Short mmCIF file of C-alpha atoms and ligand atoms in Angstrom, two decimals:
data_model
loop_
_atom_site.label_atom_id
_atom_site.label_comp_id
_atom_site.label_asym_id
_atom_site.label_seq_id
_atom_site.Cartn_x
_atom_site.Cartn_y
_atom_site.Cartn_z
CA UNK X 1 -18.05 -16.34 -10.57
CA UNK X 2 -16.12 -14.43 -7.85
CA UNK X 3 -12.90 -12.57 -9.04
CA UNK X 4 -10.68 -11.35 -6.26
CA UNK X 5 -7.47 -9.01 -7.12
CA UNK X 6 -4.57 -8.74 -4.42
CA UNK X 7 -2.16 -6.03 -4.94
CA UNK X 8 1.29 -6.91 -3.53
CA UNK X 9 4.27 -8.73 -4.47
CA UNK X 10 5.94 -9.88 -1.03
CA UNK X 11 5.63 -12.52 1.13
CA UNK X 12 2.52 -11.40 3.00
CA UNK X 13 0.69 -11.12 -0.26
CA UNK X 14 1.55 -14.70 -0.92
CA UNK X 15 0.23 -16.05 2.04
CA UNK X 16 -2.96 -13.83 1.20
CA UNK X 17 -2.74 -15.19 -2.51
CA UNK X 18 -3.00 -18.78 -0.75
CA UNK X 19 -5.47 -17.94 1.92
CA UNK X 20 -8.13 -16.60 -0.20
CA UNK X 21 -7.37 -20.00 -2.80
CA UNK X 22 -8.57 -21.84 -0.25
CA UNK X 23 -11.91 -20.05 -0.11
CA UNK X 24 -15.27 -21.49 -1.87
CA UNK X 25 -15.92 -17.96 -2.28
CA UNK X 26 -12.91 -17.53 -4.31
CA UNK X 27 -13.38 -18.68 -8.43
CA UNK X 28 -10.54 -16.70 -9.81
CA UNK X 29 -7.10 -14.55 -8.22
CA UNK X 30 -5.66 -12.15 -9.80
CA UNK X 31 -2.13 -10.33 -8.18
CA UNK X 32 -0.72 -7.32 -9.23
CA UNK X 33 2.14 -7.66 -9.60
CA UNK X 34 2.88 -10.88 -7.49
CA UNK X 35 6.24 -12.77 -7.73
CA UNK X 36 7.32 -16.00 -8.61
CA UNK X 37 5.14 -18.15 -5.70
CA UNK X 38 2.41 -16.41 -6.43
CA UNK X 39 2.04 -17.37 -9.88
CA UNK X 40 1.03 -21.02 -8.95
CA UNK X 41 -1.68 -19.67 -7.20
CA UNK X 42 -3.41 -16.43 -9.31
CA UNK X 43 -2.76 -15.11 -12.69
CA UNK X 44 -0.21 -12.42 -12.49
CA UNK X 45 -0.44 -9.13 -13.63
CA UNK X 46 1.92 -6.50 -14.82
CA UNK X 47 0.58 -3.52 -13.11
CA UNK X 48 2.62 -1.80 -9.91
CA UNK X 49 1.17 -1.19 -7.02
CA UNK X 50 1.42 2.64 -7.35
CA UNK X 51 -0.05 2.68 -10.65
CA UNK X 52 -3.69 3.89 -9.40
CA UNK X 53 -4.87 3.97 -13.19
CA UNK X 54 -3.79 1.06 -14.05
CA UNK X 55 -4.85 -0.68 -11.11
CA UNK X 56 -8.71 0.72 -11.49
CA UNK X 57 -8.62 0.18 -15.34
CA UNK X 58 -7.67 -3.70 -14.51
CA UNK X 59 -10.47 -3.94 -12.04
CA UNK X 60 -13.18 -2.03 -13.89
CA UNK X 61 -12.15 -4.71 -17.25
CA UNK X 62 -12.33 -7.29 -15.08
CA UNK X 63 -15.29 -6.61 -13.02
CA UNK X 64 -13.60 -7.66 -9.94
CA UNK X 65 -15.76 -8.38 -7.31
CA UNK X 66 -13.15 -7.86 -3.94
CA UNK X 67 -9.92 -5.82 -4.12
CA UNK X 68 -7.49 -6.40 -1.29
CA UNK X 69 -4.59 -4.16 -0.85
CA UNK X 70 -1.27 -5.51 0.82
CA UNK X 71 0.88 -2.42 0.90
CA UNK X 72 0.55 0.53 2.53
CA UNK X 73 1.61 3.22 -0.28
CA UNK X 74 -1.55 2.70 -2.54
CA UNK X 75 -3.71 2.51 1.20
CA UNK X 76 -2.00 6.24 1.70
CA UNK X 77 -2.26 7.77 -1.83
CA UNK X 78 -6.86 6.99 -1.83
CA UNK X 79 -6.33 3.64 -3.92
CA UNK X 80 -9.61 2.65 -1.86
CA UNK X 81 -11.42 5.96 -2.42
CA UNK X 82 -10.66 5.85 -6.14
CA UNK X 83 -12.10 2.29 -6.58
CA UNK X 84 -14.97 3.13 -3.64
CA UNK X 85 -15.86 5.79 -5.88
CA UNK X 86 -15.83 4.04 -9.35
CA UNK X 87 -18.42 1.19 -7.29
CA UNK X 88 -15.94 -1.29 -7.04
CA UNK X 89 -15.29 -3.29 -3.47
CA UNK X 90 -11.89 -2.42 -1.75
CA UNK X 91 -10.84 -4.11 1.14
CA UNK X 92 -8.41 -1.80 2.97
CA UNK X 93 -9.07 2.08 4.84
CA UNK X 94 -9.78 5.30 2.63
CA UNK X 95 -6.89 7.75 2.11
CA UNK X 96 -8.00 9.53 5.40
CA UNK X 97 -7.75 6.52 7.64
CA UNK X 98 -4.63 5.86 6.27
CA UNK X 99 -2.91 8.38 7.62
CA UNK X 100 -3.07 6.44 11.01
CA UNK X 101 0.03 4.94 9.30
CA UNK X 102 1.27 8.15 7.06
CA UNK X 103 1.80 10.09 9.19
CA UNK X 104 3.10 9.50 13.02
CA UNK X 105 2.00 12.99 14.05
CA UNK X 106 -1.21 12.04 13.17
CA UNK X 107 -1.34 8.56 14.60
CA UNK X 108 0.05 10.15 18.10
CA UNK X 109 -1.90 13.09 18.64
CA UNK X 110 -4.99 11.05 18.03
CA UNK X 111 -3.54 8.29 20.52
CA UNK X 112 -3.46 11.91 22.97
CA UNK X 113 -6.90 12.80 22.38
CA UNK X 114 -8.66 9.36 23.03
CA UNK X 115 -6.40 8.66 25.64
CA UNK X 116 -4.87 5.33 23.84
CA UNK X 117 -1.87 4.37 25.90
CA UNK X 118 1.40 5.40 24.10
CA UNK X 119 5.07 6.69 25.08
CA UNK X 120 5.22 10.50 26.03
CA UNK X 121 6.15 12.56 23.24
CA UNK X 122 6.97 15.73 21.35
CA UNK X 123 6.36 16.64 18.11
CA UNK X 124 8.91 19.35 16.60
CA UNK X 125 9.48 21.52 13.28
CA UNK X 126 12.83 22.90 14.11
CA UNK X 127 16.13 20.81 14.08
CA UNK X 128 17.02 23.36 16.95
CA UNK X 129 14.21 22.99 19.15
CA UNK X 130 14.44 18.91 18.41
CA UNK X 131 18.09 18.96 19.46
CA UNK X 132 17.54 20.89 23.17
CA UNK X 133 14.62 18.73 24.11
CA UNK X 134 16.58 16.10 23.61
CA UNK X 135 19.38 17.52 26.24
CA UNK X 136 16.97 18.43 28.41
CA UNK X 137 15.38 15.09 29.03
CA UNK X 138 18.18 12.73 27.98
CA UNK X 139 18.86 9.30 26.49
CA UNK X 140 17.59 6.63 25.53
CA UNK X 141 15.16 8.28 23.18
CA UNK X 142 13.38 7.72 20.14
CA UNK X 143 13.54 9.81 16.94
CA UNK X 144 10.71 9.26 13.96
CA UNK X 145 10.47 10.78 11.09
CA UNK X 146 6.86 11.81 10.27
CA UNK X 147 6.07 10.36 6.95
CA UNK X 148 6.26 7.15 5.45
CA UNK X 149 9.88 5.62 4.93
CA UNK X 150 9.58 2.29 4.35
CA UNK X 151 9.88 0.85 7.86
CA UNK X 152 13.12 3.01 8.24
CA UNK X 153 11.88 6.30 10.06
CA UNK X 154 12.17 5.34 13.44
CA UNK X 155 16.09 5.78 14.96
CA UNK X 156 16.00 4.21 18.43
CA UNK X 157 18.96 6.48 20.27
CA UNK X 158 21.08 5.54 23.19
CA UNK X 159 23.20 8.35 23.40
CA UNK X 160 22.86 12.08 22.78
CA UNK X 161 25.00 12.29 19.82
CA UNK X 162 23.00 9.48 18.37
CA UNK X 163 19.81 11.53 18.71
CA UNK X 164 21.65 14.25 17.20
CA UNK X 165 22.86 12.87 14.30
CA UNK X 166 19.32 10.84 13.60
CA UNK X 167 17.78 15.03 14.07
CA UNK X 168 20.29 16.33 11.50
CA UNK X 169 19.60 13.27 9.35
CA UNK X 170 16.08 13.60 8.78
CA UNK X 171 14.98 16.66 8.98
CA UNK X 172 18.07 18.57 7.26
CA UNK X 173 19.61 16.05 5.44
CA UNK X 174 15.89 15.11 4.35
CA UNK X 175 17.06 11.32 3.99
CA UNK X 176 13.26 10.28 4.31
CA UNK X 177 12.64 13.26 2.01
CA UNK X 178 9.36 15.17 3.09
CA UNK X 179 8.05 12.36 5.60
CA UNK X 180 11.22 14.59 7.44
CA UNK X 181 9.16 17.60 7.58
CA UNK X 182 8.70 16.81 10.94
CA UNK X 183 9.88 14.73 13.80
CA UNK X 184 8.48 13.20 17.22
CA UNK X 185 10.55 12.31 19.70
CA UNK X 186 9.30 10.13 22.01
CA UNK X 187 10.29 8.21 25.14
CA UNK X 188 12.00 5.14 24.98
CA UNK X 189 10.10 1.93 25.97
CA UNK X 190 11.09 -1.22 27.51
CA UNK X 191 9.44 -4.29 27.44
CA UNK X 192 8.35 -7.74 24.70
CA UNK X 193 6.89 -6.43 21.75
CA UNK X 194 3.56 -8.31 20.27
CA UNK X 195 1.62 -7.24 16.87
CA UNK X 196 -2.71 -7.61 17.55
CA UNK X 197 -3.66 -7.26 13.71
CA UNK X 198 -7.70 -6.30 13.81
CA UNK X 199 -10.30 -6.50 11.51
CA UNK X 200 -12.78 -3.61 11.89
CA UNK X 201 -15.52 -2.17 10.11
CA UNK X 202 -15.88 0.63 12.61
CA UNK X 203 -18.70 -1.16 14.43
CA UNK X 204 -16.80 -4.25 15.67
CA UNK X 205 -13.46 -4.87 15.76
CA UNK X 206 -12.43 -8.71 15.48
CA UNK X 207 -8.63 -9.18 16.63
CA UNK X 208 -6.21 -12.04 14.86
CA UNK X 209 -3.90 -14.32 16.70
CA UNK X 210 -1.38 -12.25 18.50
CA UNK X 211 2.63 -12.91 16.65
CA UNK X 212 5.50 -11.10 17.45
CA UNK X 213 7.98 -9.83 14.21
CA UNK X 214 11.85 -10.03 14.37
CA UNK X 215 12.99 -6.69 12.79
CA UNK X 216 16.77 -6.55 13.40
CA UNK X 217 18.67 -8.52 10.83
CA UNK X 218 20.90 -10.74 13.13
CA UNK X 219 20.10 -12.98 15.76
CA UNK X 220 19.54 -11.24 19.33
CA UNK X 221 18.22 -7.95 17.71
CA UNK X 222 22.01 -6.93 17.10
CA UNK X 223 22.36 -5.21 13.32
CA UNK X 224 19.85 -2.73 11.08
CA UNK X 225 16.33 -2.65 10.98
CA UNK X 226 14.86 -4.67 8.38
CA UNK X 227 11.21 -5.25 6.80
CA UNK X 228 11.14 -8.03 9.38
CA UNK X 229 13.12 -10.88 9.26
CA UNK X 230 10.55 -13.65 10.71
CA UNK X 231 7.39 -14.19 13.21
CA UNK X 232 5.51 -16.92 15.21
CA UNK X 233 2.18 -17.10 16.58
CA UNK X 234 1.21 -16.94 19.02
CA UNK X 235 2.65 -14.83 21.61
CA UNK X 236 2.79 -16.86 25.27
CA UNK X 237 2.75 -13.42 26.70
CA UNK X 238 -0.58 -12.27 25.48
CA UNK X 239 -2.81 -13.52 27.75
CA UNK X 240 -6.12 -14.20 27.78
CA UNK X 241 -6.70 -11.09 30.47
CA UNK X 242 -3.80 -9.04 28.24
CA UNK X 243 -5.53 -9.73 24.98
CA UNK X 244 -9.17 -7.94 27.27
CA UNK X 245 -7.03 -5.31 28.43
CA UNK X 246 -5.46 -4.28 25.04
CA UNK X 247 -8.87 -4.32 23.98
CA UNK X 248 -10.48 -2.14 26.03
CA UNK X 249 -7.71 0.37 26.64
CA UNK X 250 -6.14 0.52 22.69
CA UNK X 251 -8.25 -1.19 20.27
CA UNK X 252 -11.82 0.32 21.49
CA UNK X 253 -10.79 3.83 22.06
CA UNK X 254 -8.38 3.84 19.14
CA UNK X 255 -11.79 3.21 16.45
CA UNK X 256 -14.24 5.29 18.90
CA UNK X 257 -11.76 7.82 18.44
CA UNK X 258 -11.62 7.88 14.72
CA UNK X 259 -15.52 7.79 14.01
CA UNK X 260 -15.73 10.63 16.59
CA UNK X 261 -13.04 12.47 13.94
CA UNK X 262 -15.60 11.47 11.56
CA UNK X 263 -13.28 8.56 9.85
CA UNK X 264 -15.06 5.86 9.20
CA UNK X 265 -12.22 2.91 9.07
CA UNK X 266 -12.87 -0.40 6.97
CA UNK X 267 -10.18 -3.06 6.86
CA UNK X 268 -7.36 -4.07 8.40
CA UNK X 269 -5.96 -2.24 11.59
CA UNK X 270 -2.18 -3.25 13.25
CA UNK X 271 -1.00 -2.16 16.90
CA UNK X 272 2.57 -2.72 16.92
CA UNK X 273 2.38 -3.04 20.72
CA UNK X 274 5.13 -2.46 23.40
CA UNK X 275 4.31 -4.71 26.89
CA UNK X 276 5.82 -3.27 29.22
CA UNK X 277 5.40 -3.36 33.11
CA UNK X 278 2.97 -0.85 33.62
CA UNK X 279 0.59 -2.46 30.54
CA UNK X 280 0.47 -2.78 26.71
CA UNK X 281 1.83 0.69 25.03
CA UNK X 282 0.80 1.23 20.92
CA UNK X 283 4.00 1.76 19.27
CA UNK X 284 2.48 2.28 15.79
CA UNK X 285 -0.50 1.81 13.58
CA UNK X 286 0.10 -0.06 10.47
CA UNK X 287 -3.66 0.25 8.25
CA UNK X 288 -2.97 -3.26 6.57
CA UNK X 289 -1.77 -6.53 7.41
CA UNK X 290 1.67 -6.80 8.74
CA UNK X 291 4.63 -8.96 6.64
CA UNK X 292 5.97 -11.08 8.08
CA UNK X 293 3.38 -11.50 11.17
CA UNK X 294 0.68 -12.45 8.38
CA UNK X 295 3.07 -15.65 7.08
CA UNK X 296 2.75 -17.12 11.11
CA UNK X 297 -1.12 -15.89 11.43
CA UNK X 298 -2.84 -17.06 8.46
CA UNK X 299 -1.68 -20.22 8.44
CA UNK X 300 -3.28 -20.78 12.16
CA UNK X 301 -6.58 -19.18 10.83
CA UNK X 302 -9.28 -22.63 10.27
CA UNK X 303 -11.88 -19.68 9.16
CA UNK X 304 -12.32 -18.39 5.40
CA UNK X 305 -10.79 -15.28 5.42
CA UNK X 306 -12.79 -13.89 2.16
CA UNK X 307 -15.89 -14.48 3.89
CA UNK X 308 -14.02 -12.45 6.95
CA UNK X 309 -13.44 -9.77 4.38
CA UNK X 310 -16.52 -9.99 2.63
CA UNK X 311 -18.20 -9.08 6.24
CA UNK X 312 -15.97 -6.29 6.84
CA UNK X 313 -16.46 -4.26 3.61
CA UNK X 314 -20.39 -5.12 4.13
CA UNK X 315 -20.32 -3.53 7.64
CA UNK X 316 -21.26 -7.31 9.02
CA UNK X 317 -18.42 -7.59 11.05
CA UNK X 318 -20.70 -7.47 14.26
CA UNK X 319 -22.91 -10.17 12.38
CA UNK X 320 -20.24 -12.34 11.60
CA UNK X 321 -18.88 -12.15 15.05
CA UNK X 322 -22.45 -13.66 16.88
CA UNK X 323 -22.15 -16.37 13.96
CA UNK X 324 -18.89 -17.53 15.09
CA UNK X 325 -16.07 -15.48 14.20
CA UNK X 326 -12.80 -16.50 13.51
CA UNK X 327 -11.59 -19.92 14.66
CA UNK X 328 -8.32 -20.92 14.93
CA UNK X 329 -5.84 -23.62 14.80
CA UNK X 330 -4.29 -24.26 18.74
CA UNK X 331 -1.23 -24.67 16.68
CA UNK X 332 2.07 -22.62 16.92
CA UNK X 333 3.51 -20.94 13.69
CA UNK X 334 6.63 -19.58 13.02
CA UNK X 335 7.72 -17.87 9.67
CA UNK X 336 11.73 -17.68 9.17
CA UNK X 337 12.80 -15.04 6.19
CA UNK X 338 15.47 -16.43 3.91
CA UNK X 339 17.61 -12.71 3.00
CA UNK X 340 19.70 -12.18 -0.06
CA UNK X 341 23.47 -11.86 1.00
CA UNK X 342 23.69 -8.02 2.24
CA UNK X 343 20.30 -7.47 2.71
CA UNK X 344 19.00 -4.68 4.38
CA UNK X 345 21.57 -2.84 2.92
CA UNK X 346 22.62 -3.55 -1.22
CA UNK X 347 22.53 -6.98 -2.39
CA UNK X 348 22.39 -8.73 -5.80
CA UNK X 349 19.43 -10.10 -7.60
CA UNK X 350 19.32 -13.50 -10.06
CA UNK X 351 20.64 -15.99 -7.71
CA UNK X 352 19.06 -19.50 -8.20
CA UNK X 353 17.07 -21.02 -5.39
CA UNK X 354 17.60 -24.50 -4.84
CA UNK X 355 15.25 -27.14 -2.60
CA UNK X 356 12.67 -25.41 -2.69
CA UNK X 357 10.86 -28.59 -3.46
CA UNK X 358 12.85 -30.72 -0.94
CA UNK X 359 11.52 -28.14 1.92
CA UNK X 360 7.71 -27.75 0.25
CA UNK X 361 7.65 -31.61 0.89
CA UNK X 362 7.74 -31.77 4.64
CA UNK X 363 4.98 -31.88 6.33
CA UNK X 364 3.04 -29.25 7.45
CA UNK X 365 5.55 -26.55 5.92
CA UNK X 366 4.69 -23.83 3.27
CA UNK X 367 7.34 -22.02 1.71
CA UNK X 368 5.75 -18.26 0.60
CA UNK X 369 8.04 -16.16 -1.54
CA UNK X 370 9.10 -12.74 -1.47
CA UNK X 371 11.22 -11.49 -3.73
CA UNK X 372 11.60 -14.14 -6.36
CA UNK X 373 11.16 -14.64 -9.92
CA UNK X 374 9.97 -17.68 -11.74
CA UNK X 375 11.42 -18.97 -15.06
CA UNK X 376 10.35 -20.92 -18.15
CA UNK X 377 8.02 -23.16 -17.97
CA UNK X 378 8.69 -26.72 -16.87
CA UNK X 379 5.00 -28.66 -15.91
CA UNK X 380 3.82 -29.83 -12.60
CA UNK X 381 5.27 -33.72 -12.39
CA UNK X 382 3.91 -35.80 -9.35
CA UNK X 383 5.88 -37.39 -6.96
CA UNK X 384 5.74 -40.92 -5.40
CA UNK X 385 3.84 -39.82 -2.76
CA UNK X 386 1.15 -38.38 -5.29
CA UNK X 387 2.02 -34.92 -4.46
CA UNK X 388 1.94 -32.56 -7.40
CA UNK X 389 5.91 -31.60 -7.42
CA UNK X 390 6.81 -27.43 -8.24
CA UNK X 391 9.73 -28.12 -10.95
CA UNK X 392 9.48 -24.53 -12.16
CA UNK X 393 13.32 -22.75 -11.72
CA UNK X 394 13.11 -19.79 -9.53
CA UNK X 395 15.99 -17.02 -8.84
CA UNK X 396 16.07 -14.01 -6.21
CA UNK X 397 14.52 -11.11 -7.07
CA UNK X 398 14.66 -8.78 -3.83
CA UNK X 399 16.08 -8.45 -0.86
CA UNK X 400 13.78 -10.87 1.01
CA UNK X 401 13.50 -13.95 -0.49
CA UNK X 402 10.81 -16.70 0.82
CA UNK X 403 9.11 -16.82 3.94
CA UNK X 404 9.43 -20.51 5.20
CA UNK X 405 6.75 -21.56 7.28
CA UNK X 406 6.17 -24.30 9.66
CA UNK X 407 3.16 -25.26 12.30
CA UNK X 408 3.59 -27.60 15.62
CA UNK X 409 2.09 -28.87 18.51
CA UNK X 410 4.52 -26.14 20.48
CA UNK X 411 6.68 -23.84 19.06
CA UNK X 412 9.66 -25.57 20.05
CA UNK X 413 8.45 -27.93 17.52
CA UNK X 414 7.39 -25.55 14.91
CA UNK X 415 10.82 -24.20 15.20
CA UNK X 416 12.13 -27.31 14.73
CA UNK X 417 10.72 -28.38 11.88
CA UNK X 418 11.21 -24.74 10.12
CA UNK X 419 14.79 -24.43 10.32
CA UNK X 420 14.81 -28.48 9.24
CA UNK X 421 12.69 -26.71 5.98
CA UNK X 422 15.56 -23.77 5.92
CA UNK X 423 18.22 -26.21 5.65
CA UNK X 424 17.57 -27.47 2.71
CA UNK X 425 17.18 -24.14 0.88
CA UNK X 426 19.89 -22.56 -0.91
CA UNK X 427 20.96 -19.67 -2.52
CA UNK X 428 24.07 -17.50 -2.80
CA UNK X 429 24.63 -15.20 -0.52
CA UNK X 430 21.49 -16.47 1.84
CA UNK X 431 21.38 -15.49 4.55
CA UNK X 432 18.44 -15.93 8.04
CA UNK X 433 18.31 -15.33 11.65
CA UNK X 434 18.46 -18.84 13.71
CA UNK X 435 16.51 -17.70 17.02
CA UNK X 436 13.00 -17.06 15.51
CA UNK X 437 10.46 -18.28 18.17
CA UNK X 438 13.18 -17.97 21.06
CA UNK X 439 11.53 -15.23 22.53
CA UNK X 440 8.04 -17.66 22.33
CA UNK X 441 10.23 -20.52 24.71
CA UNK X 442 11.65 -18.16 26.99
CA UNK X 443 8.65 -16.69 28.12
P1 AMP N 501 7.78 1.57 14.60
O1 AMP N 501 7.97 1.60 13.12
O2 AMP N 501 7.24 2.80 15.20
O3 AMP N 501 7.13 0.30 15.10
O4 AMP N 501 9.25 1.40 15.17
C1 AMP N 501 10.11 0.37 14.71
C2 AMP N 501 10.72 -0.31 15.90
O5 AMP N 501 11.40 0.66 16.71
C3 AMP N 501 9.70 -0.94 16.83
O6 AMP N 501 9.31 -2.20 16.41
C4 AMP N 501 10.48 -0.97 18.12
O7 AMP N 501 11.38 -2.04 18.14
C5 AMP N 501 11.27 0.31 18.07
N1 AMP N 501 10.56 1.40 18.78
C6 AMP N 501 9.69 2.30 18.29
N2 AMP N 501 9.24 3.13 19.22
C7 AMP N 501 9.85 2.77 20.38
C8 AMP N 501 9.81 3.24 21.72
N3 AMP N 501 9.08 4.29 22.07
N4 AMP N 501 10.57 2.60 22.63
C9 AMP N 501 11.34 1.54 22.28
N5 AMP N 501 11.43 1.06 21.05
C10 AMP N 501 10.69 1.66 20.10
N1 LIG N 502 6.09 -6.23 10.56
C1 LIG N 502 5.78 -4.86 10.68
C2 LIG N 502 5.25 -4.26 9.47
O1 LIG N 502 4.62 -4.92 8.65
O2 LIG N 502 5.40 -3.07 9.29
#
């Protein structure tokens, strides 16, 4: 009997949550805390994903035989080397690793070292100093906080009173808090951005199906920054010779470089990658699977992905490579976020969702939730067709809602048959972007 516990509660831990069902190696799931979607697929538990005692008592009571961790907070407070240490097995890096993605300063100076190709950059202490670097080498620049901020630490600044005001902000205003302690400034990039998620052990590094995420909240990458606000898979301008070159220029040096600091990385590693017309740039290191790319990638993923994980936290990867790897569906995906009405910014919670089991019914679309809640208890019925039927109510519970998710011969078609899923989802206030995958077709 294999027990596997997923810590999460968004959309990319659903499409884990469903993943990993699909496994033979898989007997039981447990999610802490999951959502509403999630609780057709593993038992939920109340524990938070910060609650490290909790979270080690659970798995300890359980004996659970694989952790995975979604989030990056519990990757960046030693969730892994808490469990590592009490013998359980963690997918995900060790406090240390983490701070590829804690802290920018880190992530860069490291990229400086090893020579990983990255935007020029300063890294400052004093508001002062910030602020006359910035009129020395102009506009467009890029301000980022140093510490984690929920997605929100990086100001992208067109003019100098923009870069300014994003200086002032963070790091005497403190609006990240400490993660303000300290700033880079970097140079701004131009260019198609692609995410390479990577499973390493530290030995071998096996990279996913390239996507590319939509962060701005309104079509054409006008409005705020968002947690992401849909992806598709796989990215036209990825090449086969790209996808060699970001290998041997980022990926390589970027893990050579971190056992050489004597960081021994298991898990999952993301370049958010800029290409731009002298080559691939990294733009950041996330140390766990991306959301929303991982709603377009999984689904395109024919391989079992506990076995995938199994390998890494074994130190098999290399193994597991000569024995196939992963294969993959040739497939486009495309994930489209359904957003509760004034999401990024405030927005109301306890709105019911209606068709979700309309959409669910198409063919080859899943709908993965987010934030949302399930109530009562009303029991599977089957339809005509034979298909078990969700009747369960669900309502909104966060800021994004589902994930809906659709594969096609091209992406054209995946897109197609997406937005024909979207359509017949409702809730107040919704609310999505309608050019998901454009990027894909124009290219
Ligand atoms: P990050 O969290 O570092 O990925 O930054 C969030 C977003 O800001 C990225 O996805 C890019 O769209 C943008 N960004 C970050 N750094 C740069 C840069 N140097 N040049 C242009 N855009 C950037
Ligand atoms: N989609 C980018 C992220 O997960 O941070």
């Amino acid at each position: 009997m294999r027990k596997i516990l997923v810590i999460g509660s968004g959309g990319r831990e659903h499409t884990l949550v469903w993943k990993i069902a699909q496994s033979e190696l898989a007997d039981k799931i447990f999610c802490a805390p999951g959502n509403g979607g999630i609780e057709r697929l593993a038992e939920c538990i109340n524990i938070e994903t910060e609650d490290m005692p909790g979270l080690l008592d659970f798995a300890l009571h359980e004996k659970i035989d694989l952790t995975v961790v979604g989030p990056e907070l519990p990757l960046a407070f030693g969730l892994v080397d808490q469990f590592e240490k009490a013998g359980l097995r963690i997918f995900g890096p060790t406090k240390k690793a983490a701070r590829l993605e804690s802290s920018k300063v880190f992530a860069k100076e490291l990229m400086r070292k090893y020579e990983v190709p990255t935007a020029n950059f300063r890294i400052f202490e004093d508001a002062q100093e910030a602020k006359n670097y910035i009129n020395q080498t102009g506009v467009p620049c890029v301000v980022k906080a140093d510490g984690l901020a929920a997605g929100k630490g990086v100001i992208v600044c067109e003019t100098a009173q923009e870069a300014e005001k994003a200086v002032n902000s963070i790091m005497e205003d403190r609006i990240f808090g400490d993660a303000g302690k300290r700033i880079i400034i970097e140079d701004y990039l131009e260019g198609e951005e692609a995410s390479i998620i990577v499973l390493t052990d530290s030995n071998e590094a096996i990279l996913l199906a390239s996507s590319q995420d939509y962060k701005r909240v309104f079509d054409g990458d006008k409005g705020k920054n968002t947690g992401g606000m849909g992806a598709y898979s796989p990215t036209p301008f990825v090449t086969k010779d790209l996808f060699q070159e970001i290998r041997k220029q980022i990926i390589n040096p970027t893990i050579t470089g971190l056992v050489k600091e004597g960081i021994d990385y298991k898990g999952v590693l993301y370049f958010g990658l800029m290409i731009t017309k002298d080559g691939p740039r990294v733009l950041e290191f996330n140390v766990r699977f991306g959301d929303p790319e991982t709603e377009a990638v999984l689904p395109r993923l024919n391989s079992d992905l506990v076995e995938a994980m199994l390998a890494t936290t074994n130190r098999q990867l290399a193994k597991f490579s000569r024995f196939g790897g992963l294969q993959w569906d040739n497939r486009a995906c495309i994930c489209v976020v359904c957003a509760s009405g004034g999401y990024p910014g405030k927005y109301e919670k306890g709105k019911e969702i209606c068709g979700l089991e309309e959409a669910q019914g198409l063919s080859d679309i899943v709908v993965f939730h987010a934030g949302t809640l399930r109530l009562g208890s009303t029991a599977l019925t089957t339809s005509r067709s034979g298909q078990a039927n969700d009747t369960y109510k669900y309502t909104t519970n966060g800021g994004r809602v589902l994930g809906v998710t659709g594969l096609g011969n091209t992406i054209k078609e995946a897109r197609e048959r997406t937005y024909q899923a979207v359509k017949m989802i409702h809730f107040e206030g919704m609310h999505c972007r309608r050019d998901i995958g454009d990027k894909a077709i124009k290219n």
